[in-house]
PDB file of C-alpha atoms in Angstrom:
ATOM      1  CA  MET A 261     102.799  80.059 130.588  1.00  0.00           C
ATOM      2  CA  GLN A 262      99.995  80.985 128.230  1.00  0.00           C
ATOM      3  CA  PRO A 263     100.825  83.618 125.624  1.00  0.00           C
ATOM      4  CA  SER A 264      99.400  87.062 126.200  1.00  0.00           C
ATOM      5  CA  HIS A 265      98.612  89.788 123.708  1.00  0.00           C
ATOM      6  CA  LEU A 266      98.554  93.546 123.989  1.00  0.00           C
ATOM      7  CA  PHE A 267      96.169  95.578 121.847  1.00  0.00           C
ATOM      8  CA  THR A 268      95.245  99.211 121.494  1.00  0.00           C
ATOM      9  CA  VAL A 269      91.639  99.998 120.667  1.00  0.00           C
ATOM     10  CA  ARG A 270      90.477 103.401 119.435  1.00  0.00           C
ATOM     11  CA  LEU A 271      86.729 104.116 119.512  1.00  0.00           C
ATOM     12  CA  TRP A 272      84.689 107.045 118.251  1.00  0.00           C
ATOM     13  CA  ARG A 273      81.113 107.888 117.303  1.00  0.00           C
ATOM     14  CA  ALA A 274      80.594 108.704 113.623  1.00  0.00           C
ATOM     15  CA  ARG A 275      77.594 110.576 112.287  1.00  0.00           C
ATOM     16  CA  VAL A 276      75.817 108.684 109.546  1.00  0.00           C
ATOM     17  CA  GLY A 277      72.798 109.506 107.388  1.00  0.00           C
ATOM     18  CA  GLY A 278      69.651 110.820 109.014  1.00  0.00           C
ATOM     19  CA  GLY A 279      71.459 112.322 111.995  1.00  0.00           C
ATOM     20  CA  ARG A 280      72.207 108.875 113.399  1.00  0.00           C
ATOM     21  CA  GLU A 281      75.520 107.968 115.005  1.00  0.00           C
ATOM     22  CA  GLU A 282      77.303 104.641 115.143  1.00  0.00           C
ATOM     23  CA  TRP A 283      80.438 103.372 116.783  1.00  0.00           C
ATOM     24  CA  ARG A 284      83.587 102.976 114.730  1.00  0.00           C
ATOM     25  CA  GLY A 285      86.944 101.704 115.828  1.00  0.00           C
ATOM     26  CA  VAL A 286      90.432 100.502 115.105  1.00  0.00           C
ATOM     27  CA  VAL A 287      92.219  97.687 116.924  1.00  0.00           C
ATOM     28  CA  GLN A 288      95.990  97.220 116.652  1.00  0.00           C
ATOM     29  CA  HIS A 289      98.273  94.469 117.949  1.00  0.00           C
ATOM     30  CA  VAL A 290     101.010  96.397 119.755  1.00  0.00           C
ATOM     31  CA  LEU A 291     103.933  94.116 118.838  1.00  0.00           C
ATOM     32  CA  THR A 292     103.125  93.391 115.198  1.00  0.00           C
ATOM     33  CA  ARG A 293     101.325  96.668 114.427  1.00  0.00           C
ATOM     34  CA  GLU A 294      98.699  94.601 112.565  1.00  0.00           C
ATOM     35  CA  THR A 295      95.583  96.786 112.387  1.00  0.00           C
ATOM     36  CA  PHE A 296      91.878  96.259 111.628  1.00  0.00           C
ATOM     37  CA  THR A 297      88.879  98.551 111.569  1.00  0.00           C
ATOM     38  CA  PHE A 298      85.465  97.585 112.916  1.00  0.00           C
ATOM     39  CA  ARG A 299      81.932  98.967 113.151  1.00  0.00           C
ATOM     40  CA  THR A 300      80.231  96.588 115.569  1.00  0.00           C
ATOM     41  CA  TRP A 301      81.176  95.105 118.917  1.00  0.00           C
ATOM     42  CA  ASN A 302      80.983  91.648 117.375  1.00  0.00           C
ATOM     43  CA  ASP A 303      83.487  92.735 114.698  1.00  0.00           C
ATOM     44  CA  LEU A 304      85.817  93.954 117.471  1.00  0.00           C
ATOM     45  CA  ILE A 305      85.760  90.530 119.144  1.00  0.00           C
ATOM     46  CA  VAL A 306      86.334  88.759 115.820  1.00  0.00           C
ATOM     47  CA  ARG A 307      89.283  91.046 115.019  1.00  0.00           C
ATOM     48  CA  LEU A 308      90.857  90.535 118.448  1.00  0.00           C
ATOM     49  CA  VAL A 309      90.607  86.763 118.100  1.00  0.00           C
ATOM     50  CA  MET A 310      92.028  86.875 114.555  1.00  0.00           C
ATOM     51  CA  LEU A 311      94.997  88.978 115.698  1.00  0.00           C
ATOM     52  CA  ALA A 312      95.668  86.695 118.669  1.00  0.00           C
ATOM     53  CA  ILE A 313      95.505  83.550 116.529  1.00  0.00           C
ATOM     54  CA  SER A 314      97.814  84.970 113.864  1.00  0.00           C
ATOM     55  CA  GLN A 315     100.317  86.013 116.548  1.00  0.00           C
ATOM     56  CA  ASN A 316     100.106  82.579 118.236  1.00  0.00           C
ATOM     57  CA  LYS A 317     100.940  80.936 114.890  1.00  0.00           C
ATOM     58  CA  ALA A 318     103.886  83.295 114.389  1.00  0.00           C
ATOM     59  CA  ASP A 319     105.122  82.587 117.934  1.00  0.00           C
ATOM     60  CA  ALA A 320     104.841  78.824 117.352  1.00  0.00           C
ATOM     61  CA  GLN A 321     106.900  79.096 114.160  1.00  0.00           C
ATOM     62  CA  ILE A 322     109.586  81.088 115.994  1.00  0.00           C
ATOM     63  CA  HIS A 323     109.746  78.521 118.813  1.00  0.00           C
ATOM     64  CA  GLN A 324     109.892  75.648 116.314  1.00  0.00           C
ATOM     65  CA  SER A 325     112.725  77.315 114.376  1.00  0.00           C
ATOM     66  CA  LYS A 326     114.622  77.956 117.615  1.00  0.00           C
ATOM     67  CA  ALA A 327     114.173  74.338 118.739  1.00  0.00           C
ATOM     68  CA  GLU A 328     115.399  73.075 115.372  1.00  0.00           C
ATOM     69  CA  SER A 329     118.371  75.436 115.546  1.00  0.00           C
ATOM     70  CA  ASP A 330     119.227  74.308 119.083  1.00  0.00           C
ATOM     71  CA  THR A 331     119.049  70.652 118.006  1.00  0.00           C
ATOM     72  CA  SER A 332     121.302  71.213 115.005  1.00  0.00           C
ATOM     73  CA  VAL A 333     124.001  72.685 117.264  1.00  0.00           C
ATOM     74  CA  MET A 334     124.346  69.427 119.178  1.00  0.00           C
ATOM     75  CA  ASN A 335     127.492  67.447 118.393  1.00  0.00           C
ATOM     76  CA  ALA A 336     127.912  63.669 118.276  1.00  0.00           C
ATOM     77  CA  SER A 337     128.492  63.376 122.043  1.00  0.00           C
ATOM     78  CA  GLY A 338     125.171  65.061 122.746  1.00  0.00           C
ATOM     79  CA  ALA A 339     126.763  68.181 124.200  1.00  0.00           C
ATOM     80  CA  THR A 340     125.972  71.583 122.809  1.00  0.00           C
ATOM     81  CA  GLU A 341     128.660  73.900 121.525  1.00  0.00           C
ATOM     82  CA  GLN A 342     128.094  76.005 124.667  1.00  0.00           C
ATOM     83  CA  ASP A 343     128.810  72.929 126.858  1.00  0.00           C
ATOM     84  CA  ASN A 344     132.127  72.474 125.048  1.00  0.00           C
ATOM     85  CA  VAL A 345     133.051  76.130 125.625  1.00  0.00           C
ATOM     86  CA  ASP A 346     132.330  75.843 129.339  1.00  0.00           C
ATOM     87  CA  GLU A 347     134.695  72.869 129.783  1.00  0.00           C
TER      88      GLU A 347
END
């Protein structure tokens, strides 16, 4: 299954010089609370991709650590400690 990501995006119109308005926003990764501000739609896309990539790397490290931990629990017969408890 491909990883999924949940973000919140807050948008508002800000008045700038000369009576003009422009979009402003904040995007936040819901799980990590990592937050970025943006002013253009392109910046929003870049920020979303950056947050997703950083979370994918963190997820990969967690899975690698878990796999290494599971491997280290194996005993000489190839059974896990849980297998020995079940017997």
